[in-house]
PDB file of C-alpha atoms in Angstrom:
ATOM      1  CA  MET A  23      78.401 -83.642 -67.221  1.00  0.00           C
ATOM      2  CA  THR A  24      80.816 -81.761 -69.412  1.00  0.00           C
ATOM      3  CA  ALA A  25      82.619 -78.490 -68.789  1.00  0.00           C
ATOM      4  CA  THR A  26      80.038 -76.669 -70.899  1.00  0.00           C
ATOM      5  CA  ASP A  27      77.035 -78.230 -69.151  1.00  0.00           C
ATOM      6  CA  PRO A  28      75.141 -75.346 -67.479  1.00  0.00           C
ATOM      7  CA  ARG A  29      73.447 -77.530 -64.841  1.00  0.00           C
ATOM      8  CA  PRO A  30      76.092 -76.928 -62.152  1.00  0.00           C
ATOM      9  CA  MET A  31      74.962 -73.294 -61.975  1.00  0.00           C
ATOM     10  CA  TYR A  32      72.072 -74.437 -59.787  1.00  0.00           C
ATOM     11  CA  GLY A  33      72.725 -75.731 -56.329  1.00  0.00           C
ATOM     12  CA  SER A  34      70.975 -75.821 -52.991  1.00  0.00           C
ATOM     13  CA  LEU A  35      71.679 -72.110 -52.535  1.00  0.00           C
ATOM     14  CA  GLY A  36      70.094 -71.028 -55.816  1.00  0.00           C
ATOM     15  CA  PRO A  37      71.641 -69.686 -59.023  1.00  0.00           C
ATOM     16  CA  ASP A  38      75.403 -69.318 -59.154  1.00  0.00           C
ATOM     17  CA  PRO A  39      76.404 -65.646 -58.867  1.00  0.00           C
ATOM     18  CA  GLY A  40      78.444 -66.156 -62.050  1.00  0.00           C
ATOM     19  CA  TRP A  41      75.231 -66.219 -64.103  1.00  0.00           C
ATOM     20  CA  MET A  42      72.884 -63.297 -64.724  1.00  0.00           C
ATOM     21  CA  THR A  43      69.364 -62.808 -65.968  1.00  0.00           C
ATOM     22  CA  THR A  44      68.786 -60.469 -68.887  1.00  0.00           C
ATOM     23  CA  THR A  45      67.249 -57.941 -66.493  1.00  0.00           C
ATOM     24  CA  ALA A  46      70.346 -57.929 -64.277  1.00  0.00           C
ATOM     25  CA  ALA A  47      72.693 -57.753 -67.264  1.00  0.00           C
ATOM     26  CA  ALA A  48      70.774 -54.826 -68.763  1.00  0.00           C
ATOM     27  CA  LYS A  49      71.104 -52.952 -65.462  1.00  0.00           C
ATOM     28  CA  VAL A  50      74.859 -53.596 -65.334  1.00  0.00           C
ATOM     29  CA  LEU A  51      75.196 -52.382 -68.927  1.00  0.00           C
ATOM     30  CA  GLY A  52      72.978 -49.346 -68.351  1.00  0.00           C
ATOM     31  CA  SER A  53      70.677 -50.345 -71.198  1.00  0.00           C
ATOM     32  CA  THR A  54      67.181 -51.576 -71.849  1.00  0.00           C
ATOM     33  CA  ILE A  55      66.408 -55.258 -72.169  1.00  0.00           C
ATOM     34  CA  ARG A  56      65.464 -54.636 -75.797  1.00  0.00           C
ATOM     35  CA  ASP A  57      68.910 -53.166 -76.524  1.00  0.00           C
ATOM     36  CA  LEU A  58      70.531 -56.094 -74.710  1.00  0.00           C
ATOM     37  CA  TYR A  59      68.650 -58.590 -76.898  1.00  0.00           C
ATOM     38  CA  ARG A  60      69.811 -56.673 -79.985  1.00  0.00           C
ATOM     39  CA  ALA A  61      73.411 -56.932 -78.781  1.00  0.00           C
ATOM     40  CA  ILE A  62      72.930 -60.659 -78.148  1.00  0.00           C
ATOM     41  CA  ASP A  63      71.439 -61.130 -81.636  1.00  0.00           C
ATOM     42  CA  ARG A  64      74.438 -59.313 -83.153  1.00  0.00           C
ATOM     43  CA  GLY A  65      76.826 -61.557 -81.251  1.00  0.00           C
ATOM     44  CA  LEU A  66      78.239 -58.687 -79.194  1.00  0.00           C
ATOM     45  CA  VAL A  67      77.307 -60.249 -75.853  1.00  0.00           C
ATOM     46  CA  PRO A  68      77.387 -64.047 -75.427  1.00  0.00           C
ATOM     47  CA  ALA A  69      74.154 -65.534 -74.063  1.00  0.00           C
ATOM     48  CA  TYR A  70      73.020 -69.053 -73.255  1.00  0.00           C
ATOM     49  CA  ARG A  71      69.591 -70.671 -73.239  1.00  0.00           C
ATOM     50  CA  ILE A  72      69.206 -72.703 -70.065  1.00  0.00           C
ATOM     51  CA  ASP A  73      65.926 -74.481 -69.386  1.00  0.00           C
ATOM     52  CA  GLY A  74      64.195 -72.133 -71.833  1.00  0.00           C
ATOM     53  CA  GLN A  75      65.578 -68.947 -70.238  1.00  0.00           C
ATOM     54  CA  ILE A  76      68.327 -66.646 -71.473  1.00  0.00           C
ATOM     55  CA  ARG A  77      71.283 -66.349 -69.100  1.00  0.00           C
ATOM     56  CA  LEU A  78      74.560 -64.464 -69.381  1.00  0.00           C
ATOM     57  CA  ARG A  79      77.868 -65.060 -67.664  1.00  0.00           C
ATOM     58  CA  ARG A  80      78.775 -62.193 -65.377  1.00  0.00           C
ATOM     59  CA  HIS A  81      82.445 -62.091 -66.450  1.00  0.00           C
ATOM     60  CA  GLU A  82      81.434 -61.899 -70.142  1.00  0.00           C
ATOM     61  CA  VAL A  83      79.015 -59.040 -69.463  1.00  0.00           C
ATOM     62  CA  GLU A  84      81.688 -57.200 -67.473  1.00  0.00           C
ATOM     63  CA  HIS A  85      84.234 -57.821 -70.244  1.00  0.00           C
ATOM     64  CA  PHE A  86      81.831 -56.393 -72.830  1.00  0.00           C
ATOM     65  CA  LEU A  87      81.248 -53.387 -70.590  1.00  0.00           C
ATOM     66  CA  SER A  88      84.978 -52.761 -70.159  1.00  0.00           C
ATOM     67  CA  GLN A  89      85.548 -52.965 -73.939  1.00  0.00           C
ATOM     68  CA  ARG A  90      83.080 -50.189 -74.681  1.00  0.00           C
ATOM     69  CA  GLU A  91      84.185 -46.582 -74.536  1.00  0.00           C
ATOM     70  CA  GLY A  92      82.911 -44.867 -71.436  1.00  0.00           C
ATOM     71  CA  GLY A  93      80.836 -47.903 -70.459  1.00  0.00           C
ATOM     72  CA  ALA A  94      77.521 -46.137 -71.122  1.00  0.00           C
ATOM     73  CA  GLY A  95      74.609 -47.741 -72.939  1.00  0.00           C
ATOM     74  CA  LEU A  96      74.662 -50.210 -75.813  1.00  0.00           C
TER      75      LEU A  96
END
């Protein structure tokens, strides 16, 4: 495994809390899933495809949120 290999996110206790689903990330950002996917497509929010599912790193979502003025909506 390499440092960028996403497999370590899964362990006996379930997904690592450092990873988020698109639904969870949209809630944190105060946006719709559709708006989140637009932001991902534009390269504004990094996302990763893991086993066919889109996942986001919590610290990257929080960084994106802190960079936006007021932190409301996409």
